[in-house]
PDB file of C-alpha atoms in Angstrom:
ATOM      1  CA  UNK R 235      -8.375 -32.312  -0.013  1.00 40.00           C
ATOM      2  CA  UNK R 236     -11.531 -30.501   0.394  1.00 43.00           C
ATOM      3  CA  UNK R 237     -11.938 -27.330  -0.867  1.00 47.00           C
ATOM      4  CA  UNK R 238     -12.297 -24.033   0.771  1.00 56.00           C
ATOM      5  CA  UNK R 239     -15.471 -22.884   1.639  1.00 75.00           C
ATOM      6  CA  UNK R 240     -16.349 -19.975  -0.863  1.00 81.00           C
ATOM      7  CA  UNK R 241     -18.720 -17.005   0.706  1.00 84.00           C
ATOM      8  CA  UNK R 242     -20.943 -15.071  -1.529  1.00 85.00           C
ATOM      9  CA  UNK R 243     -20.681 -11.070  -1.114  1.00 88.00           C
ATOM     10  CA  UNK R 244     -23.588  -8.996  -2.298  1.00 85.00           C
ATOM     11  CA  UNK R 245     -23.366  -7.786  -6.677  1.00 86.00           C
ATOM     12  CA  UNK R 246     -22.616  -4.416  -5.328  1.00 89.00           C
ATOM     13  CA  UNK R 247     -20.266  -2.690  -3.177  1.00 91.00           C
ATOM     14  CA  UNK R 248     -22.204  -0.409  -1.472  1.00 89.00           C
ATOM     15  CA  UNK R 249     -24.246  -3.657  -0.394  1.00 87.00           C
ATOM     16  CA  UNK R 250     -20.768  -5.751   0.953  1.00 89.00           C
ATOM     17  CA  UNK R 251     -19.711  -5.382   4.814  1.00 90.00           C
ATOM     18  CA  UNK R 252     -17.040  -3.076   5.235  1.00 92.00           C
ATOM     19  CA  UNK R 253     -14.745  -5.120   6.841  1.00 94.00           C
ATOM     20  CA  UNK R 254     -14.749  -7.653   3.828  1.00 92.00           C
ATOM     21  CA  UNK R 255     -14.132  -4.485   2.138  1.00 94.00           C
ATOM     22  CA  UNK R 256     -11.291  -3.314   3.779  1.00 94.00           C
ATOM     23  CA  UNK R 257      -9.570  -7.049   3.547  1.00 93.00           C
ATOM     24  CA  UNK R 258      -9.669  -6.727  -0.124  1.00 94.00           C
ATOM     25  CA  UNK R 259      -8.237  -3.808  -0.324  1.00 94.00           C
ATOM     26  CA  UNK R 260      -5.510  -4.287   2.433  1.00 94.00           C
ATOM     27  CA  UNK R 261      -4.929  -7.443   0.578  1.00 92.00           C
ATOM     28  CA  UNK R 262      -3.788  -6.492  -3.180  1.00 92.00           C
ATOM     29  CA  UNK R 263      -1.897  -3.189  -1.410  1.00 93.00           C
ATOM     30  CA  UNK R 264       0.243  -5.263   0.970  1.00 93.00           C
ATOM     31  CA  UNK R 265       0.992  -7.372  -2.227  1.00 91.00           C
ATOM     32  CA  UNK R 266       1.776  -4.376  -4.480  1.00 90.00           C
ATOM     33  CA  UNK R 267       3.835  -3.214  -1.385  1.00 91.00           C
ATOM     34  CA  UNK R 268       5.793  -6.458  -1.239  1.00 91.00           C
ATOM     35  CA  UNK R 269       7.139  -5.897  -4.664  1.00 88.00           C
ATOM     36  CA  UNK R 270       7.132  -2.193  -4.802  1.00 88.00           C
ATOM     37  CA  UNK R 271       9.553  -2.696  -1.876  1.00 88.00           C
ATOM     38  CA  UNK R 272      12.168  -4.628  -3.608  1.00 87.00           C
ATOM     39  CA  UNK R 273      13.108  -1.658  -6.026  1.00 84.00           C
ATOM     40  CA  UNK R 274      15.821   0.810  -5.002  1.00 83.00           C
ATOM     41  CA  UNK R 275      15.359   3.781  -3.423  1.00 80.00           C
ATOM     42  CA  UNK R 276      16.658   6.879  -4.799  1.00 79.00           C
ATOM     43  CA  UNK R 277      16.763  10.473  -3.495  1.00 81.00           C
ATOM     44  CA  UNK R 278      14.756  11.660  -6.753  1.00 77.00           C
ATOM     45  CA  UNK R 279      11.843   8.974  -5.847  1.00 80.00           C
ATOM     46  CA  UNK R 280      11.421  10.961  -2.541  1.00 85.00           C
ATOM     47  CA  UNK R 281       8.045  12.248  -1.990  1.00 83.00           C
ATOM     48  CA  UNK R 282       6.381  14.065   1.147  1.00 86.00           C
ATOM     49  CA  UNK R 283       3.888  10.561   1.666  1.00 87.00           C
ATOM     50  CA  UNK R 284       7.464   8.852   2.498  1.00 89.00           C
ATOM     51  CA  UNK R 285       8.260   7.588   6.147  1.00 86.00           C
ATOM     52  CA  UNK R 286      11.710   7.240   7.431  1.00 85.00           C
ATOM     53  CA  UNK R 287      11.045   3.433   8.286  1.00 85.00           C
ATOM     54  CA  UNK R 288       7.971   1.506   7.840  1.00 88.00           C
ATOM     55  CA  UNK R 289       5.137   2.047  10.394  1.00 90.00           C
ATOM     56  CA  UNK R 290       4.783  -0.802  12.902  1.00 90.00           C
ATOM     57  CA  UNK R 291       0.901  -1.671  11.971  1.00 93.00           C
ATOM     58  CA  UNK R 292       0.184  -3.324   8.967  1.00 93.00           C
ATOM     59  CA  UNK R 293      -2.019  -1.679   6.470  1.00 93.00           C
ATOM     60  CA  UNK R 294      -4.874  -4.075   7.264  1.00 95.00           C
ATOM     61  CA  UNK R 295      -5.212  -2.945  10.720  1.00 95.00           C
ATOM     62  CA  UNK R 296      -4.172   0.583   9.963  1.00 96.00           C
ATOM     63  CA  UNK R 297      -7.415   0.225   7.481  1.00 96.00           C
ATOM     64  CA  UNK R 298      -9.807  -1.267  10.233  1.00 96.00           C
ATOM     65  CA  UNK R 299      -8.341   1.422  12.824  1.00 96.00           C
ATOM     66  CA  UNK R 300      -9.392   4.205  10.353  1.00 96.00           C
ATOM     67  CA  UNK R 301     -13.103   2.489  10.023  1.00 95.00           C
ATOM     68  CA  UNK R 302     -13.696   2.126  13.841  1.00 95.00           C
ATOM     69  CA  UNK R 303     -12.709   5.561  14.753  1.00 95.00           C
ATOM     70  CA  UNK R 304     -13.705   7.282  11.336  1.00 93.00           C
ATOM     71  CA  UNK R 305     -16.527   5.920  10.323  1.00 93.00           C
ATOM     72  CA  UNK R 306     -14.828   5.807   6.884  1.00 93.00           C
ATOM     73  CA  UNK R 307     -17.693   5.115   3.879  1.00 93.00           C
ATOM     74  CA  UNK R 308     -17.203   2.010   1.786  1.00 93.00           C
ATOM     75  CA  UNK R 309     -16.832   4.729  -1.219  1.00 93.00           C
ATOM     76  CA  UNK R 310     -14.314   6.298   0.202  1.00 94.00           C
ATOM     77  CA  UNK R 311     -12.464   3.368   0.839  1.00 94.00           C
ATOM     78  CA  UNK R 312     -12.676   1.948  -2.648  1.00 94.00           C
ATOM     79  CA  UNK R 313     -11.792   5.589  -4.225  1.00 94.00           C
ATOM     80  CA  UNK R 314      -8.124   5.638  -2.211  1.00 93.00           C
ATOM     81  CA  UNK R 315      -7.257   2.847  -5.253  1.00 94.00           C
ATOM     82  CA  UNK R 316      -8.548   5.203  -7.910  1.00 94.00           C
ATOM     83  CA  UNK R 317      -6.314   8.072  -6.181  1.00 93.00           C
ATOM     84  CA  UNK R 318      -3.358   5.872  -6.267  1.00 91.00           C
ATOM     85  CA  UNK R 319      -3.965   5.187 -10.056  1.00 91.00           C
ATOM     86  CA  UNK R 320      -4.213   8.645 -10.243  1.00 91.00           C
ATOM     87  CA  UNK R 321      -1.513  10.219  -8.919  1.00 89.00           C
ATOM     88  CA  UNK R 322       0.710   7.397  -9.818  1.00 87.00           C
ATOM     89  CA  UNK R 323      -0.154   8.446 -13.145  1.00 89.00           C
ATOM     90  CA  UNK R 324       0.520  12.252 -12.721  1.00 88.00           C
ATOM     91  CA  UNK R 325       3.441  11.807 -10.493  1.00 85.00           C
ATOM     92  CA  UNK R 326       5.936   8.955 -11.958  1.00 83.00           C
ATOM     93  CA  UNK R 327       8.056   9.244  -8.755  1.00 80.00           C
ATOM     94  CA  UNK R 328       4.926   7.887  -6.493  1.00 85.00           C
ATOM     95  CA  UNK R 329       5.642   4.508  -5.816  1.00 87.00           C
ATOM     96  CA  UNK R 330       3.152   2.383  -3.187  1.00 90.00           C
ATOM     97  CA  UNK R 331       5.324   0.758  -0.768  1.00 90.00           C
ATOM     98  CA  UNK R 332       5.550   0.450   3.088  1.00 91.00           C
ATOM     99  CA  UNK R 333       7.218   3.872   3.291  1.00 91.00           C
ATOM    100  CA  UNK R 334       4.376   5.422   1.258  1.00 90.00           C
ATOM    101  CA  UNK R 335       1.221   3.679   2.203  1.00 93.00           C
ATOM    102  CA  UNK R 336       0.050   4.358   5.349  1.00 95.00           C
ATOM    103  CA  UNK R 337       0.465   8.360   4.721  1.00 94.00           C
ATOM    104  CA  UNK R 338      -1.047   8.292   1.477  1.00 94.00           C
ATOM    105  CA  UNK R 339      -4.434   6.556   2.948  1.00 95.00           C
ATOM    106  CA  UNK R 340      -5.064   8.607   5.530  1.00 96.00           C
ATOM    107  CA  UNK R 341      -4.445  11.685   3.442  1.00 95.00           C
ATOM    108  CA  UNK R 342      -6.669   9.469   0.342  1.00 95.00           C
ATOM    109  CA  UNK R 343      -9.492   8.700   3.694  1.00 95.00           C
ATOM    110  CA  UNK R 344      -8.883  12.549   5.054  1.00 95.00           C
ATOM    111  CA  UNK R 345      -9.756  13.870   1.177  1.00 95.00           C
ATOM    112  CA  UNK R 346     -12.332  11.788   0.237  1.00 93.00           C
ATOM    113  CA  UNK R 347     -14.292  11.848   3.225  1.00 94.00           C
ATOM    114  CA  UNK R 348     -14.960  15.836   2.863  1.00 93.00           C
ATOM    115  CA  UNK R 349     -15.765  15.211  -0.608  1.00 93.00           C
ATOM    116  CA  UNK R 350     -17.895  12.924  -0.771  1.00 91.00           C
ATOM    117  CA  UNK R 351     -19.817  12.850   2.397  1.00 92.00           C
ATOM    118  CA  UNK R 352     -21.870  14.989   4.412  1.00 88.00           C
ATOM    119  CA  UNK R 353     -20.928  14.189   7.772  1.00 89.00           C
ATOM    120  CA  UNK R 354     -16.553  14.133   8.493  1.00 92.00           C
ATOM    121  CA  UNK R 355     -14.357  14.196  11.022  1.00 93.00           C
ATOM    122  CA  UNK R 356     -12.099  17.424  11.856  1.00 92.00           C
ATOM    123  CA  UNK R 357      -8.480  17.137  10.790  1.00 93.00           C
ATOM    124  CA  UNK R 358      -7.257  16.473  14.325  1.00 93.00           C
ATOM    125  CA  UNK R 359      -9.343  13.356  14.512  1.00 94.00           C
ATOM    126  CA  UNK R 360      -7.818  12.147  11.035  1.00 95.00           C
ATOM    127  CA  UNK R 361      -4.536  12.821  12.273  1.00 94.00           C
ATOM    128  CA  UNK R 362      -4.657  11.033  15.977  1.00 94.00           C
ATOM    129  CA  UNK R 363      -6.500   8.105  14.463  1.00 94.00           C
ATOM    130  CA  UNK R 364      -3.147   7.675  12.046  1.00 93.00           C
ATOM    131  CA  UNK R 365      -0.985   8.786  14.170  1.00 92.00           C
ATOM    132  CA  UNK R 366       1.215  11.933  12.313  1.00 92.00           C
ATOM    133  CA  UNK R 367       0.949  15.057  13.701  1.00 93.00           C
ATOM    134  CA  UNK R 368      -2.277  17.842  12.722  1.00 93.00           C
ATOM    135  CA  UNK R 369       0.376  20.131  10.979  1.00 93.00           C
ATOM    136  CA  UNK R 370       1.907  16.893   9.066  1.00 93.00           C
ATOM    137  CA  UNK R 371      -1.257  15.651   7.904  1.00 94.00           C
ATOM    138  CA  UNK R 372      -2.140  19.846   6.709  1.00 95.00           C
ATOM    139  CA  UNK R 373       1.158  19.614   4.430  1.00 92.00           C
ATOM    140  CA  UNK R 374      -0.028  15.918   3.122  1.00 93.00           C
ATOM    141  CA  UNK R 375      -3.777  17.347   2.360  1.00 95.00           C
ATOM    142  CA  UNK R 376      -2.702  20.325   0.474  1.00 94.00           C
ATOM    143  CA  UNK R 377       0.086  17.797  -1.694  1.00 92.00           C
ATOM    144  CA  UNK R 378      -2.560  15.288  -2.227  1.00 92.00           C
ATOM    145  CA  UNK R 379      -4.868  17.787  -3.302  1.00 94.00           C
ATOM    146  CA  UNK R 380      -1.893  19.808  -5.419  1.00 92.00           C
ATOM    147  CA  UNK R 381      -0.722  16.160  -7.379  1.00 88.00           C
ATOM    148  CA  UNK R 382      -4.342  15.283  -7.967  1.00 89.00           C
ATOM    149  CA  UNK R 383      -5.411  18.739  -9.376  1.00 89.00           C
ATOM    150  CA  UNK R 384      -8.789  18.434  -6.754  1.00 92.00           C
ATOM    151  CA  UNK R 385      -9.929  15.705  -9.372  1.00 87.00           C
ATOM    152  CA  UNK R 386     -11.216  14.033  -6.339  1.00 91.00           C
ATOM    153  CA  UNK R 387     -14.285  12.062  -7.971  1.00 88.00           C
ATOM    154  CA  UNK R 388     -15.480   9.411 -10.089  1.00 89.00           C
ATOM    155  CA  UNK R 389     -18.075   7.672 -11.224  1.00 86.00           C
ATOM    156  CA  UNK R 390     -19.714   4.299  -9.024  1.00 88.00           C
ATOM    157  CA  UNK R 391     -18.840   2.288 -12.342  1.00 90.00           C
ATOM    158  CA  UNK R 392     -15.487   2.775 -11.416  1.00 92.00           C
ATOM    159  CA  UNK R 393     -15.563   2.016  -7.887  1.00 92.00           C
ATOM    160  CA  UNK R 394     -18.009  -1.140  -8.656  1.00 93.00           C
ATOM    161  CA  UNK R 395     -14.846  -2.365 -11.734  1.00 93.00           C
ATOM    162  CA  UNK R 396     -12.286  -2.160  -8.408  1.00 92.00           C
ATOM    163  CA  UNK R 397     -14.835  -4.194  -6.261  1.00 92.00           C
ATOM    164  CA  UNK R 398     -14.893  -6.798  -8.752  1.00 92.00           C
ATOM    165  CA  UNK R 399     -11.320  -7.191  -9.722  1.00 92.00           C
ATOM    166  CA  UNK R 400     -10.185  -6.907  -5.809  1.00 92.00           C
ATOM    167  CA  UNK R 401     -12.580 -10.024  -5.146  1.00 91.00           C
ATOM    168  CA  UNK R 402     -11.187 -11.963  -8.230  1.00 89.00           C
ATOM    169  CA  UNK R 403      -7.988 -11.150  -7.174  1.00 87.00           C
ATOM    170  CA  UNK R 404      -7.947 -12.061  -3.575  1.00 87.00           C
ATOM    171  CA  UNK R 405      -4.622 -14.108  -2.183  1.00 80.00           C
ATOM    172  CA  UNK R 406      -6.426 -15.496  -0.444  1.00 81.00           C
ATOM    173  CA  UNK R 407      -9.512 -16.984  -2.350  1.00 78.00           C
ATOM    174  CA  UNK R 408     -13.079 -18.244  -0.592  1.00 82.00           C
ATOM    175  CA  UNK R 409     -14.776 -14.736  -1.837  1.00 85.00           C
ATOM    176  CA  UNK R 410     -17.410 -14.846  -4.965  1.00 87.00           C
ATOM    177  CA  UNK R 411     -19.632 -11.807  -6.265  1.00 85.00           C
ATOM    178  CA  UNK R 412     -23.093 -13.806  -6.000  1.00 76.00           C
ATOM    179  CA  UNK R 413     -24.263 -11.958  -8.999  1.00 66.00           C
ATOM    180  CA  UNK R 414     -22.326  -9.337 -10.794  1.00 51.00           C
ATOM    181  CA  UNK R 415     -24.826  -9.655 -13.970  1.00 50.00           C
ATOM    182  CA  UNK R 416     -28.043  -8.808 -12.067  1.00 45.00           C
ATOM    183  CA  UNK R 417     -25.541  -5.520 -10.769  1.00 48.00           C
ATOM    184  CA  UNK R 418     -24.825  -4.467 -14.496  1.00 48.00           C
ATOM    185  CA  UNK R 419     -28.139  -4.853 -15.638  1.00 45.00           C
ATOM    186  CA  UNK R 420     -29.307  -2.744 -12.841  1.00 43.00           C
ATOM    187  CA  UNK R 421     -26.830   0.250 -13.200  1.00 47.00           C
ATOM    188  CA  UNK R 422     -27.375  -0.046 -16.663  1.00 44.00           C
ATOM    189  CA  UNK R 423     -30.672   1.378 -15.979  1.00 45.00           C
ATOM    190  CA  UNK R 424     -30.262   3.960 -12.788  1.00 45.00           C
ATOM    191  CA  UNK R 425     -28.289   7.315 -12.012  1.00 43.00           C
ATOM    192  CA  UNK R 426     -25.603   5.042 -10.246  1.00 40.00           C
ATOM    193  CA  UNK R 427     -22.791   6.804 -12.689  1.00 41.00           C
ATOM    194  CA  UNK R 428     -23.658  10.465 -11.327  1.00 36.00           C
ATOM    195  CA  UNK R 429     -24.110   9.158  -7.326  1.00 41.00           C
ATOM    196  CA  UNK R 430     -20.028  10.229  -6.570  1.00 41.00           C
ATOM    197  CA  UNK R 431     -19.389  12.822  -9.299  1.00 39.00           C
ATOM    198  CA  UNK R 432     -20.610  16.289  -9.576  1.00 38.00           C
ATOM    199  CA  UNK R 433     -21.386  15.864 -13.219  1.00 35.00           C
ATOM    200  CA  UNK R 434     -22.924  13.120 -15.427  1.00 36.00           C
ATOM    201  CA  UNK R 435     -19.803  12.754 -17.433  1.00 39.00           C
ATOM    202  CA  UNK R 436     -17.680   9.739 -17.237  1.00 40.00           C
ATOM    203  CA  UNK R 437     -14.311   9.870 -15.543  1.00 40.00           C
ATOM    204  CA  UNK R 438     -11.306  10.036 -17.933  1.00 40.00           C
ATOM    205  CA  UNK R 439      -9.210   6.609 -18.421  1.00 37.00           C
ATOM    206  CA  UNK R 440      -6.401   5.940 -16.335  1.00 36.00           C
ATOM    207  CA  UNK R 441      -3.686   5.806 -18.020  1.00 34.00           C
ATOM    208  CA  UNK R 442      -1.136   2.311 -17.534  1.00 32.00           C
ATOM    209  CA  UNK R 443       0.814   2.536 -14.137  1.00 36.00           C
ATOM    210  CA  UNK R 444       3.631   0.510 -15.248  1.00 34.00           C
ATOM    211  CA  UNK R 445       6.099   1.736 -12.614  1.00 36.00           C
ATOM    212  CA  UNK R 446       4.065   0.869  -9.288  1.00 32.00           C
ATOM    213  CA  UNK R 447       5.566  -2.995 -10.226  1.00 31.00           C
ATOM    214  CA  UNK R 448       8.723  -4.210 -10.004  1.00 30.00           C
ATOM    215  CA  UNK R 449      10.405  -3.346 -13.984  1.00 29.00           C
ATOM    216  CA  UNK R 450      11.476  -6.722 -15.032  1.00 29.00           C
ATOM    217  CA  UNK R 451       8.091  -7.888 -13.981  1.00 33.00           C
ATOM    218  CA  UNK R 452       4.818  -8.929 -16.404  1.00 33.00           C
ATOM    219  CA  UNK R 453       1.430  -8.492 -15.261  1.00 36.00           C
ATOM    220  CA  UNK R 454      -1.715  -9.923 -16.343  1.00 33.00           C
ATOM    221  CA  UNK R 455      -4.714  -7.693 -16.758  1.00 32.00           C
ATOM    222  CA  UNK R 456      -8.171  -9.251 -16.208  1.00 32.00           C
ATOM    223  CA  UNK R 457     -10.173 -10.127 -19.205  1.00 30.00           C
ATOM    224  CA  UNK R 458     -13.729  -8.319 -17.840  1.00 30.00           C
ATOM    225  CA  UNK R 459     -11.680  -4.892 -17.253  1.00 31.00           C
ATOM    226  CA  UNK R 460     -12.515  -2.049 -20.131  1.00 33.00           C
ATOM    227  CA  UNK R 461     -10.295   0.058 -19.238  1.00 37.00           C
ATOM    228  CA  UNK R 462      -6.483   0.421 -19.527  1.00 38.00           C
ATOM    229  CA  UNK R 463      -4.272  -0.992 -17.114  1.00 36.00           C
ATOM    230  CA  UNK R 464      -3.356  -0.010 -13.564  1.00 44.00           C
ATOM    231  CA  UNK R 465      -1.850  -0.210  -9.933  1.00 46.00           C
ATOM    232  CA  UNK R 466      -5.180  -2.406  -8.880  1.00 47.00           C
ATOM    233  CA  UNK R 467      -6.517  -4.032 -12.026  1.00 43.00           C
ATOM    234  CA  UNK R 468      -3.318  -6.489 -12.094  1.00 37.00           C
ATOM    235  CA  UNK R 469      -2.681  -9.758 -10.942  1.00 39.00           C
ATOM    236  CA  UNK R 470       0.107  -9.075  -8.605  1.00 39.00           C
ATOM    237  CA  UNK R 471       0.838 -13.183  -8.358  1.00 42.00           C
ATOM    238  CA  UNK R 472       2.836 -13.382 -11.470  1.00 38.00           C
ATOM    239  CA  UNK R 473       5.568 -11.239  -9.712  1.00 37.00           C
ATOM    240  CA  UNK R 474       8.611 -13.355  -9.027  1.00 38.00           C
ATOM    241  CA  UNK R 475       9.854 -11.554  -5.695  1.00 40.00           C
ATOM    242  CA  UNK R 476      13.872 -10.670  -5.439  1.00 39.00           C
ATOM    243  CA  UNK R 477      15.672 -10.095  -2.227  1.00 43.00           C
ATOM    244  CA  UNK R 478      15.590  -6.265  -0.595  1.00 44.00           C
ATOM    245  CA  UNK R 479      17.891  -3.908  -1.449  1.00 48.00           C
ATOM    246  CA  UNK R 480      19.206  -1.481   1.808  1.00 52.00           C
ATOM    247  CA  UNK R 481      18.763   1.999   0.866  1.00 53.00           C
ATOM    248  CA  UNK R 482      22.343   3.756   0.528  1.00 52.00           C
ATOM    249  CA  UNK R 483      24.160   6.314   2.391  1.00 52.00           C
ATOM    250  CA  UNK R 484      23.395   9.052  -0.461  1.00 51.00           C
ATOM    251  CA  UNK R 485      19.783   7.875  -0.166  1.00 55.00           C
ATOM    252  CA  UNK R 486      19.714   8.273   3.584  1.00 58.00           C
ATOM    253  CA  UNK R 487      21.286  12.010   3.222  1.00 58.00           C
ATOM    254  CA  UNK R 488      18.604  12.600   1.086  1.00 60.00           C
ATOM    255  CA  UNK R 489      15.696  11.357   2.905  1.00 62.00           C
ATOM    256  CA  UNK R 490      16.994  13.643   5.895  1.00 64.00           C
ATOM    257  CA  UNK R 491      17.368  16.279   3.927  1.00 64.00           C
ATOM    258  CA  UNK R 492      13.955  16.084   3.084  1.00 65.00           C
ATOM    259  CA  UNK R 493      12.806  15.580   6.450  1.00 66.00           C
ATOM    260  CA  UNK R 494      14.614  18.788   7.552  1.00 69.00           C
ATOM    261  CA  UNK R 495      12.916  21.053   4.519  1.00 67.00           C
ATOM    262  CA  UNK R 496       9.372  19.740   5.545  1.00 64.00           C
ATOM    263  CA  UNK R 497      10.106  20.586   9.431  1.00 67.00           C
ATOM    264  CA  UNK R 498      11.231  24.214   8.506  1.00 70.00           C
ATOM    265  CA  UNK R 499       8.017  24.398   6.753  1.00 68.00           C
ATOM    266  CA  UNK R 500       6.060  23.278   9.658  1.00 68.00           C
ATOM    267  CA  UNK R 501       7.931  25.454  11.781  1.00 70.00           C
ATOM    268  CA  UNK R 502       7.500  28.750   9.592  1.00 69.00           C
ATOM    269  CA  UNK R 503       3.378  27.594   9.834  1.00 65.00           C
ATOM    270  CA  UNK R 504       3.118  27.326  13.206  1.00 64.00           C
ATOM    271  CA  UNK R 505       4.747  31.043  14.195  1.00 64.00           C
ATOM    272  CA  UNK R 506       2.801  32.520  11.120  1.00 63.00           C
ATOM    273  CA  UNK R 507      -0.412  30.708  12.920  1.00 61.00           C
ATOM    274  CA  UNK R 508       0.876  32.197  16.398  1.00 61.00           C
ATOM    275  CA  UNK R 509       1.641  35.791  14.310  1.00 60.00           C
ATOM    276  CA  UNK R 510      -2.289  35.636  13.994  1.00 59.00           C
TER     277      UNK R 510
END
């Protein structure tokens, strides 16, 4: 059997077409989901980035729907991993799964965008292209930005570590970095750590996001990553999956109990707006 033919993508991710980009990064979150979704739900696990049922697009087209109509930035793509790490780190209830991930990226996309760019779309357009309501995606904005503590950047090191590991990692195999050494020597030697963070000082360490996989699960970390490990820098195909577990009737009371508090908070926006 012949093997697959293997495509070379440019040393550095700013340089690799963004639909390659967002395949890589659809690829290990729809395999972090697939486990992620095997462990029980529980009413304390609730978070305002959870769906009643899982969204009828998968996360690869949801990605490629946010590029056409968004004009996302391959940074700002790449960053929504280092925002999961993040807040998966501050907030030990976050969990990515099918419930979660589709809010959480176009919140990550909605965030990032007016951060790091200089050109963005309005809020509206963020919220149409994924398909939540303006006031919905207000309340996600302000949580993301609560969790994360505005901590919204990081250095292109960083983003350029995920790029590698997400091509290593790839299910599906037939990608190679044509040259990762010539990139390292090149940073070594440029401002590339200051390009997507206000200050020239590296970003702090994520700490290990152990509960993001399934608990009875081991993980493998890549030998080229220096830094601790996380959500993205794993190899996800050492996870043995288990059958789904239905949520409960107590879980289901308290996922609409949830849903209620957030619409009383949307409600008490809206006449405050119309008060104005």
């Amino acid at each position: 059997m012949e093997s697959p033919e293997r495509v070379e993508l440019p040393a550095a991710f700013e340089d690799a077409d963004v639909d390659v980009l967002v395949q890589l990064i659809a690829d290990m979150m729809e395999r972090v989901m697939a486990h992620n979704d095997q462990i029980p739900l529980s009413p304390e696990s609730l978070t305002r980035f959870h769906s009643r049922t899982a969204p009828g697009i998968s996360i690869l087209d949801y990605l490629r729907r946010i590029v056409r109509f968004t004009k996302a930035e391959r940074a700002c793509l790449l960053i929504t991993l280092h925002y999961i790490d993040q807040i998966s780190a501050r907030m030990p209830a976050f969990v990515l799964s099918s419930l979660t991930c589709h809010r959480f990226v176009i919140a990550a996309i909605c965030v990032s965008s007016k951060c790091l760019c200089d050109a963005f779309c309005s809020n509206s357009v963020y919220a149409k292209v994924g398909g939540i309501p303006v006031a919905e995606l207000n309340v996600l904005e302000r949580e993301f930005l609560r969790i994360i503590d505005w901590n919204l950047t990081c250095t292109g090191e960083v983003l350029q570590e995920y790029y590698v590991n997400l091509v290593r990692q790839f299910s599906k195999g037939g990608y190679v970095i044509s040259d990762a050494q010539s990139y390292s020597s090149m940073s070594s030697d440029s401002d590339m750590d200051t390009e997507f963070s206000p200050t020239s000082s590296p970003a702090p360490t994520p700490q290990p996001v152990m509960q993001t996989l399934h608990p009875h699960s081991s993980a493998n970390v890549p030998s080229a990553s220096r830094r601790e490990p996380s959500t993205f820098l794993i190899d996800t195909a050492t996870l043995a999956p288990e059958a789904p577990q239905p949520p409960t009737l107590e879980q289901n009371m308290a996922f609409a109990a949830l849903q209620q508090e957030h619409a009383q908070e949307l409600e008490s926006e809206s006449d405050m707006d119309t008060a104005r």
